[in-house]
Amino acid sequence: MDTEQEKQTHPIEALMKTAMQAIKEMVDVNTVVGDAVETNDGTVIIPISQVACGFAAGGGEYETLSTSKSSALPFGGGSGAGVSVKPVGFLVVRMNDVRLISASGNQLAERLIDIIPQVLDKCDNMRARHTRKNSEEY
């Protein structure tokens, strides 16, 4: 039975299966491109990358001009794959803080967004102190 199945499978199936297995081994969602770096103060810096891959395969069977009439036609095929790795940024992990530092984009705007919660906390503290001071005076 195995030999009958092997005869019935087309060469393009084996070609595609081999290529897909190679791509699966090469690109995995759990793959980290680059090593995490730990600094002296305990901060861990992890590189973040965007990985994209593409795959194509094709083939055909062709008649030959020879006079022998065999049942199997000659097969011609090929496959190709491409992988792109683009750095996105770095994940910086400190004791009580996790930040994403982008490799592209507006660094100033991102820093302002990071600082806004701290500024709002300070404003709340100042308002609370001012309210307590006013209530003590009365």
mmCIF file of C-alpha atoms in Angstrom:
data_model
loop_
_atom_site.group_PDB
_atom_site.id
_atom_site.type_symbol
_atom_site.label_atom_id
_atom_site.label_comp_id
_atom_site.label_asym_id
_atom_site.label_seq_id
_atom_site.Cartn_x
_atom_site.Cartn_y
_atom_site.Cartn_z
ATOM 1 C CA MET A 1 0.000 0.000 0.000
ATOM 2 C CA ASP A 2 2.844 2.420 0.799
ATOM 3 C CA THR A 3 4.388 1.927 -2.624
ATOM 4 C CA GLU A 4 1.033 2.655 -4.299
ATOM 5 C CA GLN A 5 0.714 5.913 -2.324
ATOM 6 C CA GLU A 6 4.272 6.872 -3.177
ATOM 7 C CA LYS A 7 3.549 6.285 -6.866
ATOM 8 C CA GLN A 8 0.388 8.410 -6.655
ATOM 9 C CA THR A 9 2.050 11.404 -4.966
ATOM 10 C CA HIS A 10 3.248 14.058 -7.320
ATOM 11 C CA PRO A 11 6.864 15.318 -7.252
ATOM 12 C CA ILE A 12 5.648 18.848 -6.470
ATOM 13 C CA GLU A 13 4.250 17.581 -3.155
ATOM 14 C CA ALA A 14 7.662 16.399 -2.019
ATOM 15 C CA LEU A 15 9.226 19.649 -3.227
ATOM 16 C CA MET A 16 6.734 21.778 -1.301
ATOM 17 C CA LYS A 17 6.914 19.597 1.816
ATOM 18 C CA THR A 18 10.706 19.887 1.966
ATOM 19 C CA ALA A 19 10.634 23.658 1.440
ATOM 20 C CA MET A 20 7.921 24.202 4.068
ATOM 21 C CA GLN A 21 9.804 22.116 6.651
ATOM 22 C CA ALA A 22 12.942 24.171 6.048
ATOM 23 C CA ILE A 23 11.008 27.433 6.453
ATOM 24 C CA LYS A 24 9.304 26.164 9.611
ATOM 25 C CA GLU A 25 12.684 25.377 11.159
ATOM 26 C CA MET A 26 14.100 28.735 10.123
ATOM 27 C CA VAL A 27 11.237 31.059 11.106
ATOM 28 C CA ASP A 28 9.253 30.569 14.293
ATOM 29 C CA VAL A 29 7.160 33.075 16.247
ATOM 30 C CA ASN A 30 9.195 32.270 19.351
ATOM 31 C CA THR A 31 12.529 33.042 17.694
ATOM 32 C CA VAL A 32 14.395 36.007 19.159
ATOM 33 C CA VAL A 33 16.745 37.720 16.739
ATOM 34 C CA GLY A 34 19.670 38.840 18.865
ATOM 35 C CA ASP A 35 20.535 38.180 22.479
ATOM 36 C CA ALA A 36 19.109 39.975 25.489
ATOM 37 C CA VAL A 37 21.685 42.184 27.208
ATOM 38 C CA GLU A 38 21.828 42.645 30.978
ATOM 39 C CA THR A 39 23.500 45.826 32.255
ATOM 40 C CA ASN A 40 25.336 46.323 35.552
ATOM 41 C CA ASP A 41 22.289 47.848 37.266
ATOM 42 C CA GLY A 42 20.094 44.833 36.415
ATOM 43 C CA THR A 43 18.331 46.363 33.422
ATOM 44 C CA VAL A 44 17.584 43.853 30.659
ATOM 45 C CA ILE A 45 17.471 45.060 27.034
ATOM 46 C CA ILE A 46 15.677 42.757 24.569
ATOM 47 C CA PRO A 47 15.778 43.447 20.812
ATOM 48 C CA ILE A 48 12.398 43.361 19.029
ATOM 49 C CA SER A 49 12.276 42.573 15.296
ATOM 50 C CA GLN A 50 9.567 42.124 12.689
ATOM 51 C CA VAL A 51 10.062 38.946 10.672
ATOM 52 C CA ALA A 52 8.222 38.335 7.400
ATOM 53 C CA CYS A 53 8.556 35.421 5.041
ATOM 54 C CA GLY A 54 7.182 34.433 1.667
ATOM 55 C CA PHE A 55 7.102 31.176 -0.220
ATOM 56 C CA ALA A 56 6.319 30.145 -3.794
ATOM 57 C CA ALA A 57 6.419 26.811 -5.620
ATOM 58 C CA GLY A 58 5.460 25.664 -9.059
ATOM 59 C CA GLY A 59 5.991 22.960 -11.573
ATOM 60 C CA GLY A 60 4.710 21.223 -14.622
ATOM 61 C CA GLU A 61 4.820 18.023 -16.618
ATOM 62 C CA TYR A 62 6.045 18.150 -20.181
ATOM 63 C CA GLU A 63 5.765 15.818 -23.149
ATOM 64 C CA THR A 64 8.966 14.906 -24.880
ATOM 65 C CA LEU A 65 9.514 14.345 -28.580
ATOM 66 C CA SER A 66 10.898 10.841 -28.034
ATOM 67 C CA THR A 67 9.105 7.934 -29.665
ATOM 68 C CA SER A 68 8.795 5.911 -26.474
ATOM 69 C CA LYS A 69 5.327 6.201 -24.971
ATOM 70 C CA SER A 70 5.871 5.933 -21.221
ATOM 71 C CA SER A 71 3.029 6.624 -18.817
ATOM 72 C CA ALA A 72 5.015 9.084 -16.707
ATOM 73 C CA LEU A 73 5.721 12.538 -18.104
ATOM 74 C CA PRO A 74 8.943 14.342 -17.144
ATOM 75 C CA PHE A 75 8.473 16.814 -14.319
ATOM 76 C CA GLY A 76 10.079 20.225 -13.965
ATOM 77 C CA GLY A 77 9.573 22.383 -10.903
ATOM 78 C CA GLY A 78 11.062 24.835 -8.503
ATOM 79 C CA SER A 79 10.471 26.682 -5.293
ATOM 80 C CA GLY A 80 11.705 29.802 -3.619
ATOM 81 C CA ALA A 81 11.455 31.565 -0.304
ATOM 82 C CA GLY A 82 12.398 34.908 1.147
ATOM 83 C CA VAL A 83 12.784 36.160 4.694
ATOM 84 C CA SER A 84 12.936 39.777 5.862
ATOM 85 C CA VAL A 85 14.049 40.853 9.332
ATOM 86 C CA LYS A 86 13.385 44.488 10.269
ATOM 87 C CA PRO A 87 14.422 45.917 13.655
ATOM 88 C CA VAL A 88 11.459 47.489 15.452
ATOM 89 C CA GLY A 89 12.996 48.572 18.739
ATOM 90 C CA PHE A 90 14.182 47.473 22.140
ATOM 91 C CA LEU A 91 12.243 46.370 25.193
ATOM 92 C CA VAL A 92 13.931 47.799 28.300
ATOM 93 C CA VAL A 93 13.019 45.997 31.532
ATOM 94 C CA ARG A 94 13.991 47.577 34.855
ATOM 95 C CA MET A 95 12.882 46.689 38.375
ATOM 96 C CA ASN A 96 9.555 48.592 38.316
ATOM 97 C CA ASP A 97 9.515 49.815 34.730
ATOM 98 C CA VAL A 98 9.108 48.330 31.244
ATOM 99 C CA ARG A 99 9.589 50.580 28.211
ATOM 100 C CA LEU A 100 9.648 50.098 24.458
ATOM 101 C CA ILE A 101 12.246 52.201 22.699
ATOM 102 C CA SER A 102 11.357 52.402 19.013
ATOM 103 C CA ALA A 103 14.050 52.117 16.355
ATOM 104 C CA SER A 104 12.147 54.533 14.119
ATOM 105 C CA GLY A 105 9.547 57.200 14.592
ATOM 106 C CA ASN A 106 9.330 60.384 16.628
ATOM 107 C CA GLN A 107 11.393 59.833 19.770
ATOM 108 C CA LEU A 108 10.335 63.157 21.311
ATOM 109 C CA ALA A 109 6.615 62.395 21.028
ATOM 110 C CA GLU A 110 7.121 58.917 22.504
ATOM 111 C CA ARG A 111 9.097 60.358 25.416
ATOM 112 C CA LEU A 112 6.363 62.942 26.087
ATOM 113 C CA ILE A 113 3.757 60.184 26.174
ATOM 114 C CA ASP A 114 5.932 58.280 28.666
ATOM 115 C CA ILE A 115 6.270 61.360 30.912
ATOM 116 C CA ILE A 116 2.573 62.433 30.963
ATOM 117 C CA PRO A 117 1.536 60.063 33.815
ATOM 118 C CA GLN A 118 4.407 61.306 35.985
ATOM 119 C CA VAL A 119 3.474 64.960 35.367
ATOM 120 C CA LEU A 120 -0.180 64.258 36.198
ATOM 121 C CA ASP A 121 0.834 62.576 39.481
ATOM 122 C CA LYS A 122 2.929 65.592 40.449
ATOM 123 C CA CYS A 123 0.048 67.960 39.639
ATOM 124 C CA ASP A 124 -2.319 65.873 41.797
ATOM 125 C CA ASN A 125 0.180 65.939 44.685
ATOM 126 C CA MET A 126 0.592 69.725 44.410
ATOM 127 C CA ARG A 127 -3.186 70.240 44.345
ATOM 128 C CA ALA A 128 -3.647 67.959 47.366
ATOM 129 C CA ARG A 129 -0.973 69.866 49.321
ATOM 130 C CA HIS A 130 -2.551 73.186 48.360
ATOM 131 C CA THR A 131 -6.001 71.945 49.454
ATOM 132 C CA ARG A 132 -4.622 70.732 52.822
ATOM 133 C CA LYS A 133 -2.798 74.037 53.362
ATOM 134 C CA ASN A 134 -5.983 76.038 52.655
ATOM 135 C CA SER A 135 -8.097 73.849 54.962
ATOM 136 C CA GLU A 136 -5.565 74.297 57.817
ATOM 137 C CA GLU A 137 -5.717 78.076 57.492
ATOM 138 C CA TYR A 138 -9.487 78.173 58.066
#
